[in-house]
Coordinates of C-alpha atoms in Angstrom, one line a residue:
M285 CA -30.1 -42.5 -8.8
T286 CA -28.8 -45.7 -7.2
E287 CA -28.2 -46.1 -3.5
D288 CA -24.4 -46.2 -4.1
A289 CA -24.5 -43.1 -6.2
R290 CA -26.6 -41.3 -3.6
A291 CA -24.2 -42.3 -0.8
N292 CA -21.2 -41.1 -2.9
D293 CA -22.9 -37.7 -3.4
D294 CA -23.7 -37.4 0.4
A295 CA -20.0 -38.3 1.2
S296 CA -18.8 -35.7 -1.3
A297 CA -21.1 -33.0 0.2
A298 CA -19.9 -33.9 3.7
A299 CA -16.3 -33.6 2.6
R300 CA -16.9 -30.2 1.0
S301 CA -18.6 -29.0 4.2
Y302 CA -15.9 -30.3 6.4
R303 CA -13.1 -28.7 4.3
A304 CA -14.9 -25.3 4.7
L305 CA -14.9 -25.5 8.5
T306 CA -12.6 -23.4 10.8
A307 CA -9.8 -25.4 12.4
E308 CA -11.6 -25.3 15.8
A309 CA -14.9 -26.6 14.3
A310 CA -13.1 -29.3 12.3
T311 CA -11.3 -30.5 15.4
L312 CA -14.6 -30.8 17.4
F313 CA -16.2 -32.6 14.4
R314 CA -13.5 -35.2 14.4
L315 CA -13.5 -35.7 18.1
L316 CA -17.3 -36.0 18.2
G317 CA -16.8 -39.0 15.9
L318 CA -15.3 -40.7 19.0
H319 CA -18.4 -40.1 21.1
P320 CA -19.8 -43.4 22.2
G321 CA -23.3 -42.7 20.8
P322 CA -24.8 -40.7 17.9
A323 CA -26.6 -38.1 20.1
F324 CA -25.1 -35.8 22.7
G325 CA -25.6 -32.6 24.6
V326 CA -23.5 -29.5 24.7
P327 CA -21.7 -30.4 28.0
A328 CA -20.7 -33.8 26.6
A329 CA -19.3 -32.1 23.4
A330 CA -17.4 -29.7 25.6
A331 CA -15.9 -32.6 27.7
I332 CA -14.7 -34.7 24.7
A333 CA -12.9 -31.7 23.2
G334 CA -11.7 -30.1 26.5
L335 CA -13.6 -26.9 25.8
S336 CA -15.8 -24.6 27.8
T337 CA -19.5 -25.0 27.4
A338 CA -19.8 -21.7 25.6
Q339 CA -17.0 -22.6 23.1
A340 CA -18.7 -25.9 22.4
H341 CA -22.1 -24.4 21.9
R342 CA -20.7 -21.9 19.4
L343 CA -18.9 -24.6 17.4
L344 CA -21.8 -27.0 17.5
D345 CA -24.0 -24.3 16.0
S346 CA -21.5 -23.9 13.2
L347 CA -21.5 -27.6 12.6
A348 CA -25.2 -27.7 12.5
G349 CA -25.2 -24.7 10.1
A350 CA -22.9 -26.7 7.8
H351 CA -25.3 -29.6 7.9
L352 CA -22.7 -31.9 9.5
L353 CA -24.9 -32.2 12.7
E354 CA -28.6 -32.1 13.3
Q355 CA -29.8 -30.0 16.2
T356 CA -32.7 -31.8 17.8
A357 CA -33.2 -29.5 20.8
P358 CA -31.6 -26.2 22.1
D359 CA -28.7 -28.1 23.6
R360 CA -28.9 -31.5 21.9
Y361 CA -27.2 -32.6 18.6
E362 CA -27.1 -35.8 16.6
F363 CA -25.1 -37.4 13.9
H364 CA -26.6 -39.2 11.0
D365 CA -24.9 -42.6 10.5
L366 CA -22.9 -41.6 7.4
L367 CA -21.6 -38.3 8.9
R368 CA -20.7 -40.1 12.2
A369 CA -18.7 -42.6 10.2
Y370 CA -17.0 -39.8 8.2
A371 CA -16.1 -37.9 11.4
T372 CA -14.7 -41.1 12.9
D373 CA -12.6 -41.7 9.8
Q374 CA -11.3 -38.1 9.9
A375 CA -10.3 -38.6 13.5
Q376 CA -8.4 -41.7 12.6
Y377 CA -6.5 -40.0 9.8
E378 CA -5.9 -36.6 11.3
E379 CA -5.6 -37.0 15.1
A380 CA -2.6 -38.7 16.8
P381 CA -3.4 -41.9 18.7
E382 CA -2.7 -40.3 22.0
T383 CA -5.0 -37.4 21.2
R384 CA -7.8 -39.9 20.3
A385 CA -7.2 -41.9 23.5
A386 CA -7.3 -38.7 25.6
A387 CA -10.6 -37.6 24.1
V388 CA -12.1 -41.0 24.7
R389 CA -10.9 -41.1 28.3
R390 CA -12.2 -37.5 28.9
I391 CA -15.7 -38.3 27.6
L392 CA -16.1 -41.7 29.4
T393 CA -14.9 -40.2 32.7
W394 CA -17.2 -37.3 32.2
Y395 CA -20.2 -39.6 31.8
V396 CA -19.3 -41.6 34.9
H397 CA -19.2 -38.3 36.9
A398 CA -22.5 -37.2 35.4
A399 CA -24.1 -40.5 36.2
D400 CA -22.8 -40.2 39.8
A401 CA -24.3 -36.7 40.1
A402 CA -27.6 -38.0 38.8
Q403 CA -27.8 -40.9 41.1
G404 CA -27.2 -38.6 44.0
W405 CA -30.7 -37.1 43.3
I406 CA -32.4 -40.2 42.0
N407 CA -31.4 -42.5 44.9
P408 CA -29.9 -40.2 47.5
G409 CA -29.7 -42.9 50.2
E410 CA -27.0 -44.8 48.3
A411 CA -23.3 -44.3 49.0
H412 CA -21.0 -42.9 46.4
I413 CA -17.7 -44.6 45.4
P414 CA -14.4 -42.7 44.7
L415 CA -14.2 -41.9 41.0
T416 CA -11.4 -41.4 38.5
P417 CA -10.9 -37.6 38.5
L418 CA -12.0 -35.5 35.6
D419 CA -9.2 -33.9 33.5
A420 CA -8.3 -30.3 34.2
G421 CA -10.6 -28.0 32.4
V422 CA -13.5 -30.4 32.0
A423 CA -16.6 -29.2 33.8
A424 CA -18.6 -31.7 35.8
L425 CA -22.3 -31.8 35.1
T426 CA -24.6 -30.9 38.0
F427 CA -28.4 -31.1 38.5
D428 CA -30.9 -28.9 40.3
G429 CA -33.0 -31.7 41.6
Y430 CA -34.6 -35.1 41.1
E431 CA -36.7 -34.2 38.0
Q432 CA -33.7 -32.8 36.1
A433 CA -31.5 -35.8 37.1
M434 CA -34.1 -38.4 36.1
A435 CA -34.7 -36.6 32.7
W436 CA -30.9 -36.7 32.0
Y437 CA -30.7 -40.4 32.8
E438 CA -33.7 -41.2 30.6
L439 CA -32.2 -39.2 27.8
E440 CA -28.7 -40.6 28.1
S441 CA -29.5 -44.3 29.0
A442 CA -28.5 -45.6 25.5
N443 CA -25.2 -43.5 25.6
L444 CA -24.4 -44.9 29.1
M445 CA -24.6 -48.5 27.8
A446 CA -22.4 -47.4 24.9
V447 CA -19.9 -45.9 27.4
A448 CA -19.6 -49.2 29.2
R449 CA -18.9 -51.1 26.0
E450 CA -16.4 -48.4 24.8
A451 CA -14.6 -48.5 28.2
E452 CA -14.1 -52.2 27.9
A453 CA -13.0 -52.0 24.2
A454 CA -10.5 -49.2 25.1
G455 CA -9.1 -51.1 28.0
L456 CA -10.3 -48.5 30.5
D457 CA -11.2 -51.0 33.1
E458 CA -11.4 -48.6 36.0
I459 CA -14.1 -46.6 34.2
A460 CA -15.9 -49.7 33.2
W461 CA -16.5 -51.0 36.7
Q462 CA -17.1 -47.6 38.2
L463 CA -19.9 -46.9 35.8
A464 CA -21.6 -50.2 36.6
A465 CA -21.2 -49.5 40.3
V466 CA -22.5 -45.9 40.0
L467 CA -25.6 -46.9 38.0
R468 CA -26.6 -49.8 40.2
S469 CA -28.5 -47.5 42.5
V470 CA -30.5 -46.2 39.5
H471 CA -31.0 -49.6 37.9
M472 CA -32.4 -51.0 41.1
L473 CA -35.2 -48.5 41.0
L474 CA -36.0 -48.8 37.3
N475 CA -35.3 -52.4 36.4
P476 CA -33.7 -52.0 33.0
F477 CA -32.6 -55.7 33.3
E478 CA -30.9 -56.1 29.9
D479 CA -28.6 -53.1 30.3
W480 CA -28.2 -53.7 34.0
L481 CA -26.9 -57.2 33.6
A482 CA -24.8 -56.4 30.5
M483 CA -23.2 -53.5 32.2
G484 CA -22.6 -55.5 35.3
H485 CA -20.8 -58.3 33.5
I486 CA -18.6 -55.7 31.7
G487 CA -17.8 -54.2 35.1
L488 CA -17.1 -57.6 36.7
R489 CA -14.7 -58.6 33.9
A490 CA -13.0 -55.2 34.4
A491 CA -12.7 -55.5 38.1
R492 CA -11.2 -59.0 37.8
R493 CA -8.7 -57.9 35.2
L494 CA -7.6 -55.1 37.6
G495 CA -7.4 -57.6 40.5
D496 CA -9.5 -55.1 42.5
R497 CA -11.4 -57.2 45.1
G498 CA -13.4 -54.3 46.5
A499 CA -14.6 -53.4 43.0
E500 CA -15.4 -57.0 42.3
A501 CA -17.6 -57.2 45.4
E502 CA -19.4 -54.0 44.3
I503 CA -20.2 -55.5 40.9
L504 CA -21.2 -58.9 42.3
E505 CA -23.6 -57.1 44.5
S506 CA -25.1 -55.3 41.6
L507 CA -25.5 -58.5 39.5
G508 CA -27.1 -60.1 42.5
M509 CA -29.6 -57.4 42.8
A510 CA -30.4 -57.6 39.1
C511 CA -31.0 -61.3 39.3
T512 CA -33.1 -61.0 42.5
Q513 CA -35.3 -58.4 40.9
S514 CA -35.7 -60.5 37.7
H515 CA -36.4 -63.5 39.9
R516 CA -33.3 -65.5 39.0
L517 CA -32.8 -66.3 42.7
S518 CA -30.2 -69.1 42.4
E519 CA -27.9 -66.9 40.4
A520 CA -28.6 -64.0 42.7
A521 CA -27.6 -66.0 45.7
D522 CA -24.3 -67.0 44.1
F523 CA -23.4 -63.4 43.3
H524 CA -24.3 -62.2 46.8
E525 CA -22.4 -65.0 48.5
G526 CA -19.4 -64.2 46.4
A527 CA -19.6 -60.5 47.5
L528 CA -20.1 -61.5 51.1
A529 CA -17.0 -63.7 51.0
I530 CA -14.8 -60.9 49.6
R531 CA -16.1 -58.4 52.1
R532 CA -15.4 -60.6 55.0
E533 CA -12.0 -61.3 53.6
R534 CA -11.3 -57.6 53.4
G535 CA -12.8 -56.7 56.8
D536 CA -15.4 -54.5 55.2
R537 CA -18.1 -54.4 57.9
L538 CA -20.5 -52.2 56.0
G539 CA -20.2 -54.3 52.8
E540 CA -20.6 -57.5 54.8
S541 CA -23.9 -56.2 56.4
L542 CA -25.2 -55.1 53.0
S543 CA -24.5 -58.5 51.5
L544 CA -26.2 -60.2 54.5
N545 CA -29.2 -57.9 53.9
D546 CA -29.2 -58.8 50.2
I547 CA -29.1 -62.6 50.9
G548 CA -32.0 -62.0 53.4
L549 CA -34.1 -60.5 50.6
I550 CA -33.5 -63.6 48.4
R551 CA -34.5 -65.9 51.3
L552 CA -37.6 -63.8 51.8
R553 CA -38.6 -64.2 48.1
E554 CA -38.0 -68.0 48.5
R555 CA -40.1 -67.9 51.7
R556 CA -37.2 -69.3 53.7
L557 CA -38.4 -67.0 56.5
S558 CA -36.2 -68.2 59.4
D559 CA -33.1 -67.9 57.3
A560 CA -34.3 -64.4 56.1
K561 CA -34.9 -63.3 59.6
S562 CA -31.4 -64.4 60.8
R563 CA -29.7 -62.6 57.9
F564 CA -31.6 -59.4 58.5
D565 CA -31.0 -59.6 62.3
E566 CA -27.2 -60.1 61.7
A567 CA -27.2 -57.2 59.2
L568 CA -29.1 -54.9 61.6
T569 CA -26.6 -55.6 64.4
I570 CA -23.7 -54.6 62.3
F571 CA -25.5 -51.5 60.9
R572 CA -26.1 -50.4 64.5
E573 CA -22.5 -51.1 65.6
I574 CA -20.9 -49.1 62.8
G575 CA -23.5 -46.3 62.9
A576 CA -25.3 -46.6 59.6
P577 CA -28.8 -45.2 60.3
Q578 CA -29.9 -45.3 56.6
W579 CA -29.2 -49.0 56.4
E580 CA -30.4 -49.7 59.9
A581 CA -33.8 -48.3 58.7
V582 CA -33.7 -50.6 55.6
A583 CA -32.9 -53.7 57.8
L584 CA -35.7 -52.7 60.2
A585 CA -38.2 -52.5 57.3
N586 CA -37.0 -55.9 56.0
A587 CA -37.4 -57.4 59.4
A588 CA -40.9 -56.0 59.5
E589 CA -41.7 -57.7 56.3
V590 CA -40.5 -61.1 57.6
A591 CA -42.6 -60.6 60.8
Y592 CA -45.6 -59.9 58.6
E593 CA -45.1 -63.0 56.5
L594 CA -44.7 -65.0 59.8
G595 CA -48.1 -63.8 60.8
A596 CA -46.9 -61.4 63.5
A597 CA -48.8 -58.4 62.3
E598 CA -48.4 -56.4 65.5
R599 CA -44.7 -57.0 65.6
A600 CA -44.5 -56.1 61.9
R601 CA -46.4 -52.8 62.6
D602 CA -44.0 -51.8 65.4
L603 CA -40.9 -52.5 63.4
A604 CA -42.3 -50.7 60.4
Q605 CA -43.3 -47.7 62.5
S606 CA -39.7 -47.4 63.8
A607 CA -38.3 -47.7 60.3
L608 CA -40.8 -45.0 59.1
E609 CA -39.6 -42.6 61.7
M610 CA -36.0 -43.2 60.8
F611 CA -36.7 -42.7 57.0
R612 CA -38.6 -39.5 57.7
A613 CA -35.7 -38.2 59.8
L614 CA -33.4 -39.1 56.8
D615 CA -35.8 -37.6 54.3
N616 CA -35.7 -40.9 52.4
K617 CA -38.9 -40.9 50.3
G618 CA -38.4 -44.4 48.8
G619 CA -37.9 -45.9 52.3
Q620 CA -41.0 -44.1 53.5
G621 CA -43.1 -45.4 50.7
N622 CA -41.9 -49.0 51.2
V623 CA -42.7 -48.9 54.9
L624 CA -46.1 -47.3 54.3
R625 CA -46.8 -50.4 52.1
L626 CA -45.9 -52.6 55.0
L627 CA -48.0 -50.6 57.4
S628 CA -50.9 -50.9 55.1
A629 CA -50.6 -54.7 54.9
A630 CA -50.3 -55.0 58.7
R631 CA -53.3 -52.8 59.3
L632 CA -55.3 -54.8 56.9
E633 CA -54.3 -58.0 58.7
Q634 CA -55.4 -56.4 62.0
G635 CA -58.9 -55.5 60.6
E636 CA -58.3 -51.8 60.0
P637 CA -59.0 -51.4 56.2
Q638 CA -59.5 -47.7 56.2
E639 CA -56.2 -47.1 57.8
A640 CA -54.6 -49.6 55.4
L641 CA -56.1 -47.6 52.5
G642 CA -54.7 -44.4 53.8
Y643 CA -51.2 -45.8 54.1
A644 CA -51.3 -47.4 50.6
R645 CA -52.5 -44.1 49.0
Q646 CA -49.6 -42.3 50.7
A647 CA -47.1 -44.8 49.3
V648 CA -48.4 -44.6 45.7
D649 CA -48.5 -40.8 45.9
I650 CA -44.7 -40.9 46.7
A651 CA -44.1 -43.1 43.8
V652 CA -46.0 -41.0 41.3
S653 CA -44.4 -37.8 42.6
H654 CA -41.0 -39.3 41.9
R655 CA -41.9 -40.7 38.5
N656 CA -40.7 -44.1 39.8
T657 CA -42.6 -46.8 38.0
M658 CA -41.0 -49.6 40.0
W659 CA -42.3 -48.2 43.2
E660 CA -45.6 -47.4 41.7
G661 CA -46.1 -50.8 40.2
Y662 CA -45.3 -52.6 43.4
W663 CA -47.2 -50.4 45.8
L664 CA -50.3 -50.4 43.7
L665 CA -50.6 -54.1 44.6
T666 CA -51.0 -53.0 48.2
L667 CA -53.4 -50.2 47.3
G668 CA -55.5 -52.8 45.3
R669 CA -55.8 -55.0 48.4
A670 CA -56.9 -52.1 50.6
Q671 CA -59.4 -51.0 48.0
Q672 CA -60.9 -54.5 47.9
A673 CA -61.1 -54.6 51.7
T674 CA -63.0 -51.4 51.7
G675 CA -65.5 -52.6 49.2
H676 CA -64.1 -50.8 46.1
A677 CA -63.4 -53.7 43.8
E678 CA -63.7 -51.6 40.7
D679 CA -61.0 -49.2 42.0
A680 CA -58.9 -52.2 42.9
L681 CA -59.2 -53.5 39.3
A682 CA -57.8 -50.2 38.0
S683 CA -54.9 -50.4 40.5
Y684 CA -54.1 -54.0 39.6
Q685 CA -54.3 -53.4 35.9
R686 CA -52.0 -50.3 36.1
A687 CA -49.6 -52.4 38.2
A688 CA -49.6 -55.1 35.6
V689 CA -48.8 -52.7 32.8
L690 CA -45.9 -51.2 34.7
Q691 CA -44.5 -54.5 35.7
R692 CA -44.6 -55.7 32.1
R693 CA -42.6 -52.6 31.1
L694 CA -40.1 -53.2 33.9
G695 CA -39.8 -56.9 33.0
D696 CA -40.7 -58.1 36.5
R697 CA -42.7 -61.3 35.7
S698 CA -43.3 -62.2 39.3
R699 CA -44.9 -58.9 40.3
E700 CA -46.8 -58.8 37.0
A701 CA -48.3 -62.2 37.9
R702 CA -49.1 -60.8 41.4
A703 CA -51.1 -58.0 39.7
W704 CA -53.0 -60.6 37.7
Q705 CA -53.7 -62.5 40.9
G706 CA -55.1 -59.3 42.4
T707 CA -57.2 -58.8 39.3
G708 CA -58.6 -62.3 39.7
E709 CA -59.5 -61.6 43.3
A710 CA -61.2 -58.3 42.4
Y711 CA -63.2 -60.0 39.6
Q712 CA -64.2 -62.7 42.1
Q713 CA -65.4 -60.1 44.5
L714 CA -67.5 -58.7 41.7
E715 CA -68.8 -62.3 41.0
R716 CA -67.3 -62.4 37.6
F717 CA -66.0 -65.8 38.1
D718 CA -64.9 -66.9 34.6
E719 CA -62.8 -63.7 34.2
A720 CA -61.4 -64.2 37.7
A721 CA -60.4 -67.8 36.8
D722 CA -58.6 -66.6 33.6
F723 CA -56.4 -64.1 35.6
H724 CA -55.7 -66.6 38.3
R725 CA -54.7 -69.2 35.7
G726 CA -52.3 -66.7 34.1
A727 CA -50.7 -65.9 37.4
A728 CA -50.3 -69.6 38.2
T729 CA -48.6 -70.2 34.8
T730 CA -46.0 -67.5 35.4
H731 CA -45.3 -68.5 39.0
R732 CA -44.8 -72.1 37.8
D733 CA -42.4 -70.9 35.2
L734 CA -40.5 -69.0 37.9
N735 CA -40.4 -72.1 40.2
D736 CA -42.1 -70.0 42.9
D737 CA -44.1 -72.6 44.8
W738 CA -45.5 -70.2 47.4
R739 CA -47.0 -67.8 44.8
L740 CA -48.1 -70.7 42.7
A741 CA -50.0 -72.1 45.6
L742 CA -51.7 -68.8 46.2
A743 CA -52.7 -68.5 42.5
L744 CA -54.0 -72.1 42.4
D745 CA -56.1 -71.4 45.5
G746 CA -57.5 -68.3 43.9
L747 CA -58.2 -70.3 40.7
A748 CA -59.9 -73.1 42.5
G749 CA -62.0 -70.6 44.5
A750 CA -63.2 -68.9 41.3
L751 CA -64.0 -72.3 39.6
D752 CA -65.8 -73.6 42.6
A753 CA -68.0 -70.4 42.7
A754 CA -68.7 -70.9 39.0
G755 CA -70.0 -74.4 39.7
R756 CA -66.9 -76.2 38.2
T757 CA -66.2 -78.2 41.3
D758 CA -64.2 -81.0 39.8
E759 CA -61.7 -78.6 38.2
A760 CA -61.5 -76.7 41.5
R761 CA -60.6 -79.8 43.4
T762 CA -57.7 -80.5 41.0
H763 CA -56.1 -77.1 41.7
W764 CA -56.8 -77.2 45.4
S765 CA -55.1 -80.6 45.6
E766 CA -52.0 -79.3 44.0
A767 CA -52.0 -76.2 46.2
L768 CA -52.4 -78.4 49.3
T769 CA -49.3 -80.4 48.3
L770 CA -47.3 -77.2 47.7
T771 CA -48.2 -75.5 51.0
A772 CA -47.2 -78.6 53.0
G773 CA -43.6 -77.7 52.2
Y774 CA -43.7 -74.6 54.4
E775 CA -43.6 -74.4 58.2
D776 CA -44.6 -70.8 59.0
S777 CA -48.0 -70.1 60.6
R778 CA -49.4 -68.2 57.5
A779 CA -48.6 -71.2 55.3
A780 CA -50.1 -73.6 57.9
Q781 CA -53.3 -71.5 58.0
L782 CA -53.5 -71.6 54.2
H783 CA -52.9 -75.3 54.1
A784 CA -55.6 -75.9 56.7
R785 CA -58.1 -73.7 54.8
I786 CA -57.4 -75.5 51.5
G787 CA -57.9 -78.8 53.3
R788 CA -61.3 -77.6 54.5
A789 CA -62.2 -76.4 51.0
L790 CA -61.4 -79.8 49.6
G791 CA -63.6 -81.4 52.3
R792 CA -66.5 -79.2 51.2
A793 CA -66.0 -79.4 47.4

């Protein structure tokens, strides 16, 4: 039998099954053809048709029994491509345009509300935006906790991207920007860069078509975060400066301080530490003035990181401890883990490796318990350093290698390269200098690609040290010479110390 003949037979069988359905089941089948993705749960099916969950479940079972849907789990169903196309065609022929439009609006709005409920558990510290109300009779999805919310997001992520595209195609601009804004707080934890950026640009176009400046600022902030976390820092700064200008224009003090904090994070990554400090200090002042303790704690933690990078470990520890107390009072686990990372680094700087190891382990435990691979991949870098400092280079290797795997999945090339750098340091500690050099070289290549001169200098210094220990002094001098040039461009004390040490190494080599 030819492919065309088989397709005709399948279409004929679908038509016969469809004609045998009850009127209720046939209506649901048609409307499901308008669902933005091929797979859906019972609550989504109920929402698109304006039914109760019990009604939808009964009708879905009848559709599965007629082989018009495949049941993939107790409350999960899926169309095969041919049947989905057939259902869509029947909806076009048999449903009035206003009925189709109402069904599409119901399901897209339902997904936005479900995503908002999920982000309330996944990233509870983030504020919620006002949403387009659900239609009467459509039940909102709720979750019992973090695990259930995260499982829903993981299951529905492809549908959520399809929802954004469908909202734009249907001219539902309010839904398009709201979905992008709601999911920002989930995307920032999980780094799905392709979807994050695509959804953000859809939302930005929608906000601008609406002329909604507040919405535009929200989406500019989201795009700025996506670019920062994917190390596209120039683009990130443009997005955040755009959001800052709009928020100042509108007198949005909270939004203004959030944008200042975001720009501070970019300057921190660029190692423009004085600028970063001034942005965080300005944001912190506003957070205190308007009474935003959640964000005050965030700004304190960021100020602690600047202090650490400036070489003021004691100041960094004090600021981080204050932030930790605030995050604990707020029961913000992500904030706690990030501050524990900072405390570990500060304690290591102060010559307290066992304390540093304890803080780092607590941070990683938080990440693992929340199934948050972005946190885990980042905080494992700190654990690796503490493990090295306590003489456990083999354990450090395992931490760095796990971090590299996670960062590869997340698409964060900068942090993946930092994991390679740590791997090189651990191999060097184990006197496996050729392997150390390979990992340092890989880290240097990535940081060069990303135009990150500070991280490049660190990687070149590590590479030169490994080559020098392996007796390859001429090669080492070449890399130290480049690192010396790069570190001359920074004025902070940590960079000055590194510059001086590299100069001494060149004098010896």
